[in-house]
Coordinates of C-alpha atoms in Angstrom, one line a residue:
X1 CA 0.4 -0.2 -56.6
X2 CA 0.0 -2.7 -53.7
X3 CA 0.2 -1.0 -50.9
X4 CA 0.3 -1.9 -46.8
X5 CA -0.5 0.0 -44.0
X6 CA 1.8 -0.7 -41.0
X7 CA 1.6 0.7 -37.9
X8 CA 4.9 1.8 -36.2
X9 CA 4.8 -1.3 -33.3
X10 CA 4.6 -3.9 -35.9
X11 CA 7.2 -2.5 -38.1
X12 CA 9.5 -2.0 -35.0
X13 CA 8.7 -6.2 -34.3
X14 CA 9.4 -7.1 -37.9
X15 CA 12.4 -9.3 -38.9
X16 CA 14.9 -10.9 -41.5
X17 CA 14.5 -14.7 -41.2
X18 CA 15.5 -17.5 -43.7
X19 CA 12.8 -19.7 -45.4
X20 CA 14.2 -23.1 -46.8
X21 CA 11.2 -23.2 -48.6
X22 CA 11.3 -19.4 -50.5
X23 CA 14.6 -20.1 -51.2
X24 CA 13.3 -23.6 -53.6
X25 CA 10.2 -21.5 -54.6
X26 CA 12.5 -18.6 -56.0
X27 CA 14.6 -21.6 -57.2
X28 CA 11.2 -22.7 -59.0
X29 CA 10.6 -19.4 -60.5
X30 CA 13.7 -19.4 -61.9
X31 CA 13.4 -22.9 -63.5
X32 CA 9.9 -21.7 -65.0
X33 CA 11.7 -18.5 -66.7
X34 CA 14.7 -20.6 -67.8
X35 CA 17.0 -17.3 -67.9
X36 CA 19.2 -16.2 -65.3
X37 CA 19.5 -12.6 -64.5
X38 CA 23.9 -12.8 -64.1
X39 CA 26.5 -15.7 -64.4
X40 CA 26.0 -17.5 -61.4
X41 CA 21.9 -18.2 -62.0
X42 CA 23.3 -19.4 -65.6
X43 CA 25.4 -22.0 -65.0
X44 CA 22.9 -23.3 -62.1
X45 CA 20.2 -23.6 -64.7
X46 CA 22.6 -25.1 -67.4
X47 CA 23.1 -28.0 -64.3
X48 CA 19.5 -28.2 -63.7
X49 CA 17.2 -27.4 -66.2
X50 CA 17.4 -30.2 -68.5
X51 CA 16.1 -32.5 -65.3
X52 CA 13.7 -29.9 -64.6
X53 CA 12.2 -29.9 -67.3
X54 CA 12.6 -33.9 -67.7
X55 CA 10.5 -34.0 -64.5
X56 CA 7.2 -31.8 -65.8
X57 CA 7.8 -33.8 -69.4
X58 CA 7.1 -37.0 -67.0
X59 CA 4.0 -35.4 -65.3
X60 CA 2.1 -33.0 -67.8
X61 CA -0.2 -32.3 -64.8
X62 CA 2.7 -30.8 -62.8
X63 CA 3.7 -28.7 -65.7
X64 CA 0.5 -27.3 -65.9
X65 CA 0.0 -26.3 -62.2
X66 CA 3.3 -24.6 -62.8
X67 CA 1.7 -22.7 -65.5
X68 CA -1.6 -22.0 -63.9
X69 CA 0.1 -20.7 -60.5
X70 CA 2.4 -18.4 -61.3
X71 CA -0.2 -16.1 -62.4
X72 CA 1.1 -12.7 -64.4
X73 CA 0.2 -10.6 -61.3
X74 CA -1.0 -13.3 -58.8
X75 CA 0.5 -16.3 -57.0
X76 CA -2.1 -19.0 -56.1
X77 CA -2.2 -19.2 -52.5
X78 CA -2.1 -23.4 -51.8
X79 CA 1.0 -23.3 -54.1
X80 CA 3.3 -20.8 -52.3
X81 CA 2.2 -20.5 -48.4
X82 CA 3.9 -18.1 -45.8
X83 CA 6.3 -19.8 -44.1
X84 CA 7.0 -19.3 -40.6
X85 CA 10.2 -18.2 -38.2
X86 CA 12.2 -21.6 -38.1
X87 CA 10.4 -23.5 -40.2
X88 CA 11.8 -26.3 -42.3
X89 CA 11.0 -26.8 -46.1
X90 CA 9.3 -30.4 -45.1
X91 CA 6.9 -28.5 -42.4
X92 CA 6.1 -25.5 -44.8
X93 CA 5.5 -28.1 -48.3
X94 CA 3.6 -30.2 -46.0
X95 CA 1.1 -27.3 -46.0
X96 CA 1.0 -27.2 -49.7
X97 CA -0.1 -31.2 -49.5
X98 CA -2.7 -30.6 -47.1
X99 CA -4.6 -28.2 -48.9
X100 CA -7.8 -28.9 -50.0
X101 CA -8.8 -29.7 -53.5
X102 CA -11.8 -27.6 -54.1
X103 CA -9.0 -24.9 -52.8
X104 CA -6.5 -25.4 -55.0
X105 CA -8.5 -25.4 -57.7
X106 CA -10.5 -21.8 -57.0
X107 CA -6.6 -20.5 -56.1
X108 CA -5.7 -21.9 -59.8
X109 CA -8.3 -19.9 -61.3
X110 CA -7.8 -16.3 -59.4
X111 CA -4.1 -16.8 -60.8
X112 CA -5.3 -17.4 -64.2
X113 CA -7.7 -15.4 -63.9
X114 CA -10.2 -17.7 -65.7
X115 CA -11.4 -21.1 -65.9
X116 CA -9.1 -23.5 -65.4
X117 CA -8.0 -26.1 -67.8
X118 CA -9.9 -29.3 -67.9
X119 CA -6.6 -31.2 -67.3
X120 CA -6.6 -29.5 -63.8
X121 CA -9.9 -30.4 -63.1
X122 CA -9.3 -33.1 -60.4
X123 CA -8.2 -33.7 -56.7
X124 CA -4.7 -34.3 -56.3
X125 CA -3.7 -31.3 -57.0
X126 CA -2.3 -30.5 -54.0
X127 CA -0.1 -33.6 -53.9
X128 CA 1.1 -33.5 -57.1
X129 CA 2.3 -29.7 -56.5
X130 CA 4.0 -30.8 -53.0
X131 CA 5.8 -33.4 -55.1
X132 CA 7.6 -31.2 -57.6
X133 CA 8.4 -28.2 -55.0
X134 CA 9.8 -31.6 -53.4
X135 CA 11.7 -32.4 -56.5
X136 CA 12.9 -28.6 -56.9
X137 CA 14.0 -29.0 -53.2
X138 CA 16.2 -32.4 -53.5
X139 CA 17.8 -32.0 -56.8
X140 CA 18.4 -28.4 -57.0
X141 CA 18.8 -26.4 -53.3
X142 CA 19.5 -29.3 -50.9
X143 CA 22.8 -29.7 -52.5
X144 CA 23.9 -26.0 -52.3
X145 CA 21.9 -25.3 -49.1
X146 CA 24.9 -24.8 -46.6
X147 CA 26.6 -21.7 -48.7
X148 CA 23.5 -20.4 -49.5
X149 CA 22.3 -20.6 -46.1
X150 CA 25.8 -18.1 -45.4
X151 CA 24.9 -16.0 -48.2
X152 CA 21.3 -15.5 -46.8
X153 CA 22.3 -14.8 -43.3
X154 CA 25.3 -12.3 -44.9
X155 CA 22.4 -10.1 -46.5
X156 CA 20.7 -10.1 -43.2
X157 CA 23.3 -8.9 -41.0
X158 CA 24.0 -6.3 -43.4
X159 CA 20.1 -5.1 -43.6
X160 CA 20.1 -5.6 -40.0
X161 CA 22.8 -2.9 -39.8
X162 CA 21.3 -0.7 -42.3
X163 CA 18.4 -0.5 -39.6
X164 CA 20.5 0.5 -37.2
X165 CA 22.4 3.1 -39.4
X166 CA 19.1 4.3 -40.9
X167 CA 16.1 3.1 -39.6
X168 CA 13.5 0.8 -41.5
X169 CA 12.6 3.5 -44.3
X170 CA 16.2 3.0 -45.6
X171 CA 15.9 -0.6 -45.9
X172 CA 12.2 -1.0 -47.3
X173 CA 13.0 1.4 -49.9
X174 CA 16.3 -1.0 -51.0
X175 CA 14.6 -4.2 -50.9
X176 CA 13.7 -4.6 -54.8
X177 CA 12.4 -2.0 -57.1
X178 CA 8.6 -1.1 -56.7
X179 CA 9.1 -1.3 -52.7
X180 CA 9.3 2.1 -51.0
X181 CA 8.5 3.7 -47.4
X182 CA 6.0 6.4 -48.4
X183 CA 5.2 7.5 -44.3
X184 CA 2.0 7.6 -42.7
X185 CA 2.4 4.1 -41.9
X186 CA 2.6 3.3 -45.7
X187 CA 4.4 0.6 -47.3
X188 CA 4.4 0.2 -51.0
X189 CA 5.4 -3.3 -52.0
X190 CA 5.1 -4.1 -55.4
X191 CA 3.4 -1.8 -58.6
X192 CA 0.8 -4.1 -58.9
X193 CA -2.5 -2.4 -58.8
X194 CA -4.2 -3.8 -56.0
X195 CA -6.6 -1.9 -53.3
X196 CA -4.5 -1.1 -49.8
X197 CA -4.0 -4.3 -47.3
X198 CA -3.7 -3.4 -43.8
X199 CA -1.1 -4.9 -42.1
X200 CA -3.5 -6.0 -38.6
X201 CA -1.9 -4.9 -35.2
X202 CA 0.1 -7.2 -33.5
X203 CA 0.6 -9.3 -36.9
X204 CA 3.9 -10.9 -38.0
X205 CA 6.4 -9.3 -40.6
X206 CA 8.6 -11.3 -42.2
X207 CA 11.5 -10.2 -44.7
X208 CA 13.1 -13.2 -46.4
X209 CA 16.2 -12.6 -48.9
X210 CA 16.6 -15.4 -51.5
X211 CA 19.7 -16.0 -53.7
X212 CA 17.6 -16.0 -56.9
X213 CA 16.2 -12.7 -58.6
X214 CA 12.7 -13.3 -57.5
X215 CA 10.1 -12.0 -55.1
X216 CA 6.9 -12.0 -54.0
X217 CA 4.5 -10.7 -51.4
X218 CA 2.5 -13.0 -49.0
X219 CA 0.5 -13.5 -45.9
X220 CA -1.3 -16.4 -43.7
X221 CA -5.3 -14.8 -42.7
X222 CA -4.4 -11.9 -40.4
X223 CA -1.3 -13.1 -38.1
X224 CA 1.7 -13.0 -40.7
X225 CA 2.6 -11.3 -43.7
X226 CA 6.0 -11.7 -45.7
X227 CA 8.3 -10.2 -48.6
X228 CA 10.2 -12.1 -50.2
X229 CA 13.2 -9.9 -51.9
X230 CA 16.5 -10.6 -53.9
X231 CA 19.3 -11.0 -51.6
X232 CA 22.5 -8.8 -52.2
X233 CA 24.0 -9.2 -55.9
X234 CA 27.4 -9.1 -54.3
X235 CA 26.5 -11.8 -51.7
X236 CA 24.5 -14.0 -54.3
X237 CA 26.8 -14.4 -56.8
X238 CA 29.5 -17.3 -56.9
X239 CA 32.5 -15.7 -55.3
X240 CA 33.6 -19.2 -53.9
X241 CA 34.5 -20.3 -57.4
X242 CA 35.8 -16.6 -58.8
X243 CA 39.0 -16.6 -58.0
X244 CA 41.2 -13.6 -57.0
X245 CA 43.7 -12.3 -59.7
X246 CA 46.4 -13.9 -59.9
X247 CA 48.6 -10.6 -59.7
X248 CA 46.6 -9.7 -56.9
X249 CA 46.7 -12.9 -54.6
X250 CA 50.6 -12.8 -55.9
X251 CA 51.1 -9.4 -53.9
X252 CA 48.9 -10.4 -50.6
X253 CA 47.9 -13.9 -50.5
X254 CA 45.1 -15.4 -52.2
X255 CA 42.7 -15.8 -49.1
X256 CA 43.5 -12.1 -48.3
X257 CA 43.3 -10.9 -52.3
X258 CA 39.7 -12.0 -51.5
X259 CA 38.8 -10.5 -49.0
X260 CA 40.1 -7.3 -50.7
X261 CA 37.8 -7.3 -53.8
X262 CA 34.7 -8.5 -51.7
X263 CA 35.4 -5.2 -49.7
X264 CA 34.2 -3.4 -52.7
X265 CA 30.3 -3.5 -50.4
X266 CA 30.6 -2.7 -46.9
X267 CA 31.1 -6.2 -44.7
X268 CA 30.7 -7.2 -41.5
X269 CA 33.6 -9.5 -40.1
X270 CA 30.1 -12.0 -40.2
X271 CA 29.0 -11.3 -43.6
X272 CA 32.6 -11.9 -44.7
X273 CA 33.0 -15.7 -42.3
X274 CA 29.8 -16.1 -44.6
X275 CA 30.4 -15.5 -47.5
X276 CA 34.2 -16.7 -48.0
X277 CA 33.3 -19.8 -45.9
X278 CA 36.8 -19.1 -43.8
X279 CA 37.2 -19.0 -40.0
X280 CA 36.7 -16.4 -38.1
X281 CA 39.8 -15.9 -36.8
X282 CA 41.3 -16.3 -40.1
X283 CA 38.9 -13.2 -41.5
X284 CA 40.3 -11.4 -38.4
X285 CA 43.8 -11.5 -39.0
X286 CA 43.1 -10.8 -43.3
X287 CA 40.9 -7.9 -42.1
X288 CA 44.1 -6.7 -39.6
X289 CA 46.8 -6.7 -42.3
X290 CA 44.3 -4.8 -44.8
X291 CA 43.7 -2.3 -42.5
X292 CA 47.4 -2.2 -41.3
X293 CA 48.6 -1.6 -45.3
X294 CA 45.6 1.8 -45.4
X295 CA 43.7 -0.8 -48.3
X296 CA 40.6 -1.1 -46.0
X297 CA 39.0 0.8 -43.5
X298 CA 36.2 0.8 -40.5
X299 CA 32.8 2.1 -40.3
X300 CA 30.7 2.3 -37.8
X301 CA 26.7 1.3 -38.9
X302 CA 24.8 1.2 -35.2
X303 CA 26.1 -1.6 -33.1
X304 CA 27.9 -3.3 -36.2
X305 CA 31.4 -2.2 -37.4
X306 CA 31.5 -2.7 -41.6
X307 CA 34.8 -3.0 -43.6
X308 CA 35.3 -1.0 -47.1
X309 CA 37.9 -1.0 -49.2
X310 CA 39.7 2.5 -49.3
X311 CA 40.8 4.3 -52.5
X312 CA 43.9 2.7 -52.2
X313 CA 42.3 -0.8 -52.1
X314 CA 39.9 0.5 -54.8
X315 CA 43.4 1.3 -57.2
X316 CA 45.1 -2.1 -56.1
X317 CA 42.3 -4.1 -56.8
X318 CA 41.7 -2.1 -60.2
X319 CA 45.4 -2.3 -61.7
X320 CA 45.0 -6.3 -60.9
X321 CA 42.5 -6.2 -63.5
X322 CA 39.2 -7.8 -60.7
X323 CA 37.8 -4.0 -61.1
X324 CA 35.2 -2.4 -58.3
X325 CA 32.0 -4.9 -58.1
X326 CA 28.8 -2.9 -56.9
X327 CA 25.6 -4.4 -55.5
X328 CA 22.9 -5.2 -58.3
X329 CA 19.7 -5.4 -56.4
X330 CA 17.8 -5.3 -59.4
X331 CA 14.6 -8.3 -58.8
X332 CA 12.6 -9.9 -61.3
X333 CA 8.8 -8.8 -61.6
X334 CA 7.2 -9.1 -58.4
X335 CA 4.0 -11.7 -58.2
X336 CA 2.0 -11.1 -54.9
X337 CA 0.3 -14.1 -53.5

């Protein structure tokens, strides 16, 4: 299993940030597999995959990088670098571009774990590979970036206030199957058999959600390491176009009907402005009539205060016919790089 030692300091420094550029790498993952692990990632790749695959028809060489990089067990490096806190998906691909050629190649072949094709034999590897994450970027995130950008932030106020509730073994171990907190400063991150990295004091950790079902491990030398996990199924899937019963929304208003079979997951007022893409004050005053009616109540995780639906809300929301919704965290197979 791959495994990192972390000492307590580091850990306690770690933090949730969003990557532009994991989120398009997930997004290329998922255009590779051509499946979709739930509705939402379905009717994405029923808009997108035609052109995707359009695009690597048009430059065999791209297809074939593709191919070569995302290695069964192994991402190559140049392809898929750690991005940093606040980076832009421009600064981070620019990376990819300016990787050597000799580099790219050697990468190609630990991922393949052979020799590498003779059709990859050649040195604009790196350019051509920066030009279809480009593509992936443009034609397939850009456009959806702004409510994905909510979702992502949701999931990381409500990790943010599972650390608070309890403490970083709880989160690590909910991340994605095959991570788990095993003490003694160890941190199991995939199942891939792979000798013990340790995590150098002082280092950067990362933890960046993504709306696809994908992850991946990574790090830059020494200085900064990152998961990549699965965001929250609730959060990632496309509640902006499911709408609320119509029985329901009849009874309490369709904005507030909403709010009410979200509340099936414990939300922050946040998560919820995030997610629903409605004010703040508007979330408020929903939240305040919920709670008024005994449908929803208040918890109390650390400094943040989550909502839940109580078994009254949980009947309600039932005899409308929307049913409870749990999270499903489940992640595709995890490919360290």
């Amino acid at each position: 299993m791959g495994l990192w030692q972390i000492d307590t300091d580091t850990l306690a420094r770690s933090r949730f940030v969003l990557s532009p550029f994991a989120e398009t790498f997930a997004s290329l993952k998922l255009l590779h597999a051509g499946a979709g692990k739930h509705p939402g990632e379905e009717a994405w790749l029923r808009a997108h995959l035609p052109g995707y695959r359009a695009r690597l028809a048009d430059d065999p060489v791209a297809a074939l990088i593709v191919r070569a990089a995302l290695g069964a067990s192994w991402i190559a490096d140049f392809f898929c670098p750690t991005s940093c806190e606040g980076e832009s998906f421009e600064e981070t691909v620019a990376r990819v571009r300016a990787a050597g050629a000799r580099e790219a190649r050697d990468n190609l072949r630990v991922s393949l774990r052979g020799p590498l094709p003779a059709a990859l034999e050649r040195d604009d590897l790196p350019e051509r590979a920066a030009a279809l994450l480009t593509y992936v970027w443009d034609e397939t995130v850009r456009p959806y970036w702004r409510r994905r950008r909510r979702i992502l932030e949701a999931d990381m106020v409500a990790r943010t206030a599972r650390v608070s509730q309890g403490g970083w073994a709880a989160v690590l171990d909910s991340l994605r199957p095959g991570t788990r907190w095993l003490g003694e400063s160890r941190f199991q991150v995939n199942m891939n058999a792979y000798p013990p990295r340790e995590v150098a004091a002082g280092a950067e950790l990362l933890f960046m959600p993504v709306t696809p079902r994908a992850g991946w491990v990574s790090w830059e030398g020494r200085e900064r390491y990152a998961l990549v996990y699965p965001c929250l199924g609730v959060l990632a899937e496309d509640h902006d176009r499911r709408p609320a019963p119509a029985g329901l929304a009849a009874l309490v208003g369709g904005a507030r009907a909403g709010v009410l079979v979200l509340l099936g997951t414990p939300m922050s007022t946040t998560q919820l402005v995030a997610v629903t893409g409605q004010a703040l004050g508007s979330v408020g005053r929903h939240l305040r009539v919920l709670l008024d009616a005994g449908l929803v109540e208040r918890r109390r995780a650390g400094r943040s205060v989550l909502y839940v639906r109580t078994a009254a809300g949980d009947v309600l929301v039932k005899a409308s016919g929307a049913g409870t919704r749990e999270a499903d965290t489940t992640g595709a197979h995890v490919t360290p790089s």
